[in-house]
Structure formats: structure tokens, C-alpha cells
C-alpha angles and dihedrals in degrees: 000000000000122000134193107265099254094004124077105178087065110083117186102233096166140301135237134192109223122230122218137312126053111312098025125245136263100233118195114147140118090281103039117040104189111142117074119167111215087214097044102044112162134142117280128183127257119210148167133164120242115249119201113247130144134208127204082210111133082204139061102283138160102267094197133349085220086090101059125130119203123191136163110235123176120246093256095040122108118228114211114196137183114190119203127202157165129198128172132167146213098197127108113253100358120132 
């Protein structure tokens, strides 16, 4: 088990990164992923809905914030993503 560097009556048991409000909020759902327990590590989803949203930008850009996913992962952890899509356009001769 892990212990605190110095100090071995402290034992690392996770960390979480608090939403919003006082005190903050523990935050574990499909789109925020901010609890992760150092003993129970397993693989956990990670989803948002797309929203619709649109860029004039010739060049890869972030189209809305609003489809951000946030998680916690320890240092020696390997993250696996699959990143779904759609993209159309209006315009004369884009691609």
C-alpha cells in the first residue's frame, strides 16, 4: 500500500477533484469522472452527448466546450478512447 513520503500513519486511499458549491462536490458521472480510488481501480465509461454546434474555422478547432469530458487517472494508468463523431458541410468545394 501506498504511504504518505515521511509520514506512515497517512495511507493514499484515492483523490477526487470537487465540482462546484461550499463545500465542493464529490463528482462521479458519465461526464465527469473525479473520484478514483488508488485500491478498486477498474475501467469506467466516459460520455457526453453531442451537442450541435458549428465553426467557420478553415482549421481543426474546438467546436463547444459543451463536449468536454473530464476524468481523474493515476500517473501509471492507461486511458483507452474512442472518439465518435459527425461533420457535414454547406460550403462549395470543402471536404
Amino acid at each position: 500500500h501506498e504511504i504518505k513520503t515521511g509520514d506512515g500513519t497517512r495511507t493514499l486511499v484515492g483523490m477526487v477533484y470537487t465540482g462546484p458549491g461550499t463545500p465542493g462536490t464529490f463528482l462521479d458521472t458519465a461526464a465527469n469522472r473525479w473520484v478514483a480510488s488508488w485500491f478498486n481501480r477498474r475501467e469506467r465509461d466516459l460520455y457526453v452527448a453531442p451537442t450541435a454546434a458549428g465553426t467557420p474555422s478553415g482549421s481543426p478547432t474546438e467546436v463547444s466546450s459543451a463536449n468536454r469530458a473530464y476524468f481523474l487517472a493515476w500517473n501509471d494508468a492507461t486511458a483507452k478512447a474512442n472518439l465518435v463523431g459527425l461533420h457535414n458541410s454547406n460550403a462549395a468545394g470543402s471536404t
